[in-house]
Tab-separated table of C-alpha atoms in Angstrom:
chain	number	residue	atom	x	y	z
A	164	UNK	CA	0.000	0.000	0.000
A	165	UNK	CA	2.878	2.401	0.721
A	166	UNK	CA	4.219	2.048	-2.806
A	167	UNK	CA	0.813	2.871	-4.225
A	168	UNK	CA	0.543	6.145	-2.227
A	169	UNK	CA	3.756	7.688	-3.557
A	170	UNK	CA	2.416	8.676	-7.013
A	171	UNK	CA	-0.569	10.285	-5.311
A	172	UNK	CA	1.717	12.349	-3.059
A	173	UNK	CA	3.810	13.386	-6.066
A	174	UNK	CA	0.723	14.457	-8.007
A	175	UNK	CA	-0.509	16.514	-5.066
A	176	UNK	CA	2.906	18.176	-4.681
A	177	UNK	CA	2.970	18.939	-8.392
A	178	UNK	CA	-0.527	20.385	-8.158
A	179	UNK	CA	0.611	22.771	-5.402
A	180	UNK	CA	3.912	23.599	-7.106
A	181	UNK	CA	2.383	24.955	-10.332
A	182	UNK	CA	0.209	27.700	-8.759
A	183	UNK	CA	3.019	28.546	-6.351
A	184	UNK	CA	5.456	29.046	-9.217
A	185	UNK	CA	2.846	31.008	-11.145
A	186	UNK	CA	2.240	33.265	-8.141
A	187	UNK	CA	5.983	33.733	-7.738
A	188	UNK	CA	6.407	34.673	-11.391
A	189	UNK	CA	3.480	37.090	-11.243
A	190	UNK	CA	4.956	38.627	-8.099
A	191	UNK	CA	8.342	39.076	-9.763
A	192	UNK	CA	6.685	40.548	-12.839
A	193	UNK	CA	4.681	42.960	-10.682
A	194	UNK	CA	7.791	43.992	-8.758
A	195	UNK	CA	9.631	44.602	-12.032
A	196	UNK	CA	6.789	46.787	-13.314
A	197	UNK	CA	6.672	48.784	-10.059
A	198	UNK	CA	10.455	49.208	-10.013
A	199	UNK	CA	10.524	50.320	-13.652
A	200	UNK	CA	7.873	52.950	-12.967
A	201	UNK	CA	9.229	54.155	-9.597
A	202	UNK	CA	12.908	53.266	-9.929
A	203	UNK	CA	14.170	56.768	-9.217
A	204	UNK	CA	12.161	57.074	-6.009
A	205	UNK	CA	13.087	53.543	-4.906
A	206	UNK	CA	16.768	54.149	-5.622
A	207	UNK	CA	16.550	57.429	-3.720
A	208	UNK	CA	15.038	55.774	-0.649
A	209	UNK	CA	17.652	53.025	-0.837
A	210	UNK	CA	20.471	55.587	-0.968
A	211	UNK	CA	18.999	57.497	1.968
A	212	UNK	CA	18.683	54.326	4.020
A	213	UNK	CA	22.292	53.454	3.216
A	214	UNK	CA	23.456	56.972	4.088
A	215	UNK	CA	21.650	56.781	7.438
A	216	UNK	CA	23.230	53.398	8.166
A	217	UNK	CA	26.753	54.618	7.431
A	218	UNK	CA	26.375	58.088	8.999
A	219	UNK	CA	28.243	57.031	12.116
A	220	UNK	CA	31.311	56.163	10.024
A	221	UNK	CA	31.582	59.398	8.029
A	222	UNK	CA	34.791	61.404	8.219
A	223	UNK	CA	33.654	64.707	6.706
A	224	UNK	CA	35.951	64.150	3.728
A	225	UNK	CA	33.465	62.292	1.510
A	226	UNK	CA	33.087	63.853	-1.927
A	227	UNK	CA	30.317	63.856	-4.533
A	228	UNK	CA	31.446	64.600	-8.112
A	229	UNK	CA	30.472	67.999	-9.478
A	230	UNK	CA	27.580	68.014	-11.930
A	231	UNK	CA	28.904	68.010	-15.493
A	232	UNK	CA	27.923	70.838	-17.813
A	233	UNK	CA	28.011	73.602	-15.186
A	234	UNK	CA	30.931	75.733	-14.045
A	235	UNK	CA	29.488	77.392	-10.913
A	236	UNK	CA	28.562	75.134	-7.994
A	237	UNK	CA	27.126	75.923	-4.584
A	238	UNK	CA	25.483	74.543	-1.462
A	239	UNK	CA	22.826	75.565	1.022
A	240	UNK	CA	23.126	74.758	4.708
A	241	UNK	CA	21.422	75.072	8.066
A	242	UNK	CA	22.085	73.959	11.631
A	243	UNK	CA	21.300	70.441	10.394
A	244	UNK	CA	24.786	70.222	8.846
A	245	UNK	CA	26.445	70.792	12.225
A	246	UNK	CA	29.893	72.338	12.442
A	247	UNK	CA	31.272	73.109	8.979
A	248	UNK	CA	34.912	73.468	7.975
A	249	UNK	CA	34.381	76.211	5.413
A	250	UNK	CA	37.989	76.279	4.218
A	251	UNK	CA	37.673	72.623	3.155
A	252	UNK	CA	34.306	73.373	1.525
A	253	UNK	CA	35.934	76.137	-0.530
A	254	UNK	CA	38.593	73.707	-1.766
A	255	UNK	CA	35.845	71.601	-3.411
A	256	UNK	CA	35.061	74.356	-5.956
A	257	UNK	CA	32.041	75.571	-3.990
A	258	UNK	CA	31.672	79.172	-5.140
A	259	UNK	CA	28.466	80.148	-3.338
A	260	UNK	CA	26.463	79.150	-0.270
A	261	UNK	CA	23.007	80.086	0.941
A	262	UNK	CA	22.723	79.867	4.720
A	263	UNK	CA	19.518	79.438	6.680
A	264	UNK	CA	18.845	82.437	8.893
A	265	UNK	CA	15.280	82.086	10.114
A	266	UNK	CA	11.968	80.242	9.914
A	267	UNK	CA	8.399	81.280	10.589
A	268	UNK	CA	7.976	84.165	13.020
A	269	UNK	CA	10.319	83.189	15.885
A	270	UNK	CA	12.942	80.623	14.865
A	271	UNK	CA	16.518	81.816	14.339
A	272	UNK	CA	18.980	79.248	13.030
A	273	UNK	CA	21.500	78.782	15.883
A	274	UNK	CA	24.459	78.333	13.513
A	275	UNK	CA	23.667	81.219	11.186
A	276	UNK	CA	26.179	83.724	12.563
A	277	UNK	CA	29.079	81.297	12.549
A	278	UNK	CA	28.270	80.004	9.063
A	279	UNK	CA	27.718	83.525	7.776
A	280	UNK	CA	31.074	84.814	8.961
A	281	UNK	CA	33.159	81.742	8.159
A	282	UNK	CA	31.771	81.218	4.659
A	283	UNK	CA	32.778	84.789	3.859
A	284	UNK	CA	36.220	84.310	5.416
A	285	UNK	CA	36.750	81.235	3.228
A	286	UNK	CA	36.073	83.260	0.085
A	287	UNK	CA	32.667	81.764	-0.636
A	288	UNK	CA	29.970	84.140	-1.868
A	289	UNK	CA	27.201	83.987	0.675
A	290	UNK	CA	23.476	84.536	0.785
A	291	UNK	CA	20.801	83.946	3.434
A	292	UNK	CA	17.382	82.334	3.293
A	293	UNK	CA	14.186	82.289	5.306
A	294	UNK	CA	12.000	79.164	5.517
A	295	UNK	CA	8.442	80.381	4.989
A	296	UNK	CA	5.600	79.061	7.146
A	297	UNK	CA	2.443	79.609	5.057
A	298	UNK	CA	-0.011	80.011	7.937
A	299	UNK	CA	1.980	82.766	9.671
A	300	UNK	CA	1.932	86.492	8.996
A	301	UNK	CA	4.218	87.543	6.131
A	302	UNK	CA	5.152	90.858	7.739
A	303	UNK	CA	6.339	89.225	10.956
A	304	UNK	CA	8.350	86.684	8.971
A	305	UNK	CA	9.997	89.444	6.929
A	306	UNK	CA	10.835	91.400	10.088
A	307	UNK	CA	12.423	88.338	11.694
A	308	UNK	CA	14.650	87.840	8.663
A	309	UNK	CA	15.759	91.459	8.304
A	310	UNK	CA	16.627	91.662	12.013
A	311	UNK	CA	18.742	88.515	11.699
A	312	UNK	CA	20.596	89.072	8.426
A	313	UNK	CA	23.122	91.903	7.887
A	314	UNK	CA	23.335	91.750	4.091
A	315	UNK	CA	26.083	93.921	2.636
A	316	UNK	CA	27.254	94.895	-0.852
A	317	UNK	CA	28.920	91.853	-2.383
A	318	UNK	CA	26.512	89.388	-0.770
A	319	UNK	CA	23.982	87.402	-2.786
A	320	UNK	CA	20.296	88.429	-2.688
A	321	UNK	CA	18.006	87.229	0.105
A	322	UNK	CA	16.003	84.055	-0.525
A	323	UNK	CA	12.492	83.009	0.465
A	324	UNK	CA	12.169	79.218	0.740
A	325	UNK	CA	8.541	78.261	0.002
A	326	UNK	CA	7.837	74.532	0.064
A	327	UNK	CA	5.970	73.759	3.300
A	328	UNK	CA	3.194	71.365	2.217
A	329	UNK	CA	0.719	72.065	5.014
A	330	UNK	CA	-1.361	75.227	4.863
A	331	UNK	CA	-4.998	76.221	5.122
A	332	UNK	CA	-5.500	78.702	2.291
A	333	UNK	CA	-3.444	79.025	-0.886
A	334	UNK	CA	-4.595	82.631	-1.429
A	335	UNK	CA	-3.494	83.580	2.068
A	336	UNK	CA	-0.173	81.882	1.447
A	337	UNK	CA	0.418	83.798	-1.783
A	338	UNK	CA	-0.484	87.061	-0.082
A	339	UNK	CA	2.022	86.338	2.708
A	340	UNK	CA	4.726	85.483	0.168
A	341	UNK	CA	4.089	88.723	-1.722
A	342	UNK	CA	4.285	90.690	1.540
A	343	UNK	CA	7.606	89.077	2.527
A	344	UNK	CA	9.146	89.658	-0.887
A	345	UNK	CA	8.018	93.283	-1.024
A	346	UNK	CA	9.198	94.189	2.491
A	347	UNK	CA	12.555	92.428	2.157
A	348	UNK	CA	13.203	94.057	-1.219
A	349	UNK	CA	12.414	97.429	0.290
A	350	UNK	CA	14.729	96.789	3.251
A	351	UNK	CA	17.801	95.647	1.308
A	352	UNK	CA	17.197	97.438	-1.983
A	353	UNK	CA	17.557	94.239	-4.013
A	354	UNK	CA	15.021	91.831	-5.467
A	355	UNK	CA	14.854	88.538	-3.504
A	356	UNK	CA	15.131	85.066	-4.999
A	357	UNK	CA	12.203	82.664	-4.657
A	358	UNK	CA	13.060	79.023	-3.869
A	359	UNK	CA	10.705	76.070	-4.247
A	360	UNK	CA	10.625	72.480	-5.428
A	361	UNK	CA	9.301	71.606	-8.860
A	362	UNK	CA	5.941	70.060	-7.897
A	363	UNK	CA	5.084	72.737	-5.307
A	364	UNK	CA	6.054	75.532	-7.670
A	365	UNK	CA	3.998	74.162	-10.558
A	366	UNK	CA	0.947	73.634	-8.356
A	367	UNK	CA	0.873	76.786	-6.252
A	368	UNK	CA	3.359	79.455	-7.378
A	369	UNK	CA	3.770	79.369	-11.169
A	370	UNK	CA	2.433	82.497	-12.825
A	371	UNK	CA	2.172	84.446	-9.571
A	372	UNK	CA	5.767	85.528	-8.867
A	373	UNK	CA	7.410	85.434	-12.276
A	374	UNK	CA	9.130	88.787	-11.717
A	375	UNK	CA	11.374	87.180	-9.080
A	376	UNK	CA	14.390	84.990	-9.920
A	377	UNK	CA	13.631	81.322	-9.289
A	378	UNK	CA	15.825	78.819	-7.493
A	379	UNK	CA	14.359	75.431	-8.368
A	380	UNK	CA	14.769	72.143	-6.497
A	381	UNK	CA	14.289	69.193	-8.835
A	382	UNK	CA	15.905	65.825	-8.121
A	383	UNK	CA	16.399	62.600	-10.050
A	384	UNK	CA	16.254	64.347	-13.428
A	385	UNK	CA	18.892	65.106	-16.038
A	386	UNK	CA	17.601	68.652	-16.375
A	387	UNK	CA	14.769	70.601	-14.705
A	388	UNK	CA	11.456	70.280	-16.518
A	389	UNK	CA	10.950	74.034	-16.427
A	390	UNK	CA	12.488	75.939	-19.348
A	391	UNK	CA	15.956	77.379	-18.673
A	392	UNK	CA	14.660	80.939	-18.890
A	393	UNK	CA	12.447	80.259	-15.858
A	394	UNK	CA	15.188	79.543	-13.283
A	395	UNK	CA	18.663	80.759	-12.351
A	396	UNK	CA	19.750	78.142	-9.770
A	397	UNK	CA	19.028	74.422	-9.822
A	398	UNK	CA	19.213	72.350	-6.636
A	399	UNK	CA	19.910	69.016	-8.259
A	400	UNK	CA	20.608	66.943	-5.128
A	401	UNK	CA	19.830	66.949	-1.424
A	402	UNK	CA	22.120	64.017	-0.647
A	403	UNK	CA	25.547	65.202	-1.794
A	404	UNK	CA	28.821	65.021	0.120
A	405	UNK	CA	31.262	67.927	0.290
A	406	UNK	CA	34.572	67.794	2.172
A	407	UNK	CA	34.242	69.890	5.314
A	408	UNK	CA	30.676	68.744	6.047
A	409	UNK	CA	30.051	65.527	7.930
A	410	UNK	CA	26.910	64.181	6.292
A	411	UNK	CA	24.773	65.084	3.318
A	412	UNK	CA	24.154	68.576	1.981
A	413	UNK	CA	22.137	70.169	-0.818
A	414	UNK	CA	24.093	70.644	-4.043
A	415	UNK	CA	23.265	73.411	-6.532
A	416	UNK	CA	24.417	74.790	-9.851
A	417	UNK	CA	24.125	78.341	-11.111
A	418	UNK	CA	22.873	78.833	-14.647
A	419	UNK	CA	25.619	80.910	-16.151
A	420	UNK	CA	29.300	81.576	-15.697
A	421	UNK	CA	31.096	82.992	-12.684
A	422	UNK	CA	30.843	86.528	-14.051
A	423	UNK	CA	27.053	86.253	-14.077
A	424	UNK	CA	27.092	85.072	-10.452
A	425	UNK	CA	29.121	88.129	-9.493
A	426	UNK	CA	26.616	90.324	-11.318
A	427	UNK	CA	23.870	88.858	-9.127
A	428	UNK	CA	25.450	90.250	-5.942
A	429	UNK	CA	24.140	93.249	-4.052
A	430	UNK	CA	25.788	96.314	-5.658
A	431	UNK	CA	27.831	98.866	-3.728
A	432	UNK	CA	25.910	101.781	-2.300
A	433	UNK	CA	26.133	104.986	-4.355
A	434	UNK	CA	28.787	107.358	-3.112
A	435	UNK	CA	27.516	110.330	-1.194
A	436	UNK	CA	27.729	113.569	-3.162
A	437	UNK	CA	30.751	115.696	-2.302
A	438	UNK	CA	29.951	118.790	-0.217
A	439	UNK	CA	30.073	122.089	-2.077
């Protein structure tokens, strides 16, 4: 009787094996389709997970290659980057840096002063930015920034970072942005730069602030999807490594040569007329 049961067992195993293999193949096919469609996002998450895992072993000397096709490279930093060796940063062909100064109506970046002074001492052209909180008053946010940032001739224009995804009223947000830009331009005598990421800009800001230079964040693309005449700075990565910074940092390129970057700076104040 035992010998008669073996073919039955084999047939039952074969019957289970076929649907199992079919399910496995369908699963692999589905995973391949998902990966093909979302490969950039999946690769990005994988890189971030790897960077988090190895963060305890970083030396601050890691180096991401410069983006080909551009001659002027820069970074933007905040307290998140910790203590920065700006002289080492300058050796990596970083020509400009935007430094977080403030956020909302009360937050001052605790490392702004040190970063502001040491970037300048290292020969890096500096600018400052404010992280905009859409549900807070634009006037109070502008006042916080102007009290914090001593822009001088030779510095880059002030920047308003608008990307916070949570807000109650898009019209109120746009009104607050317009107020900040107007008051800060009046205070420093130079037109601010507007920063945003591609999807947020297209959805909420496009067509409303076209008179202001645009600094566009757009990752995992060979070139920004906006036409080149729409932006002046492209933040192409938020996971770059620059010697002098222990951990990741945002990497940017300026659209134009170094001379054009210098032309963007705040001009010297007109000389006072000579007394008669």
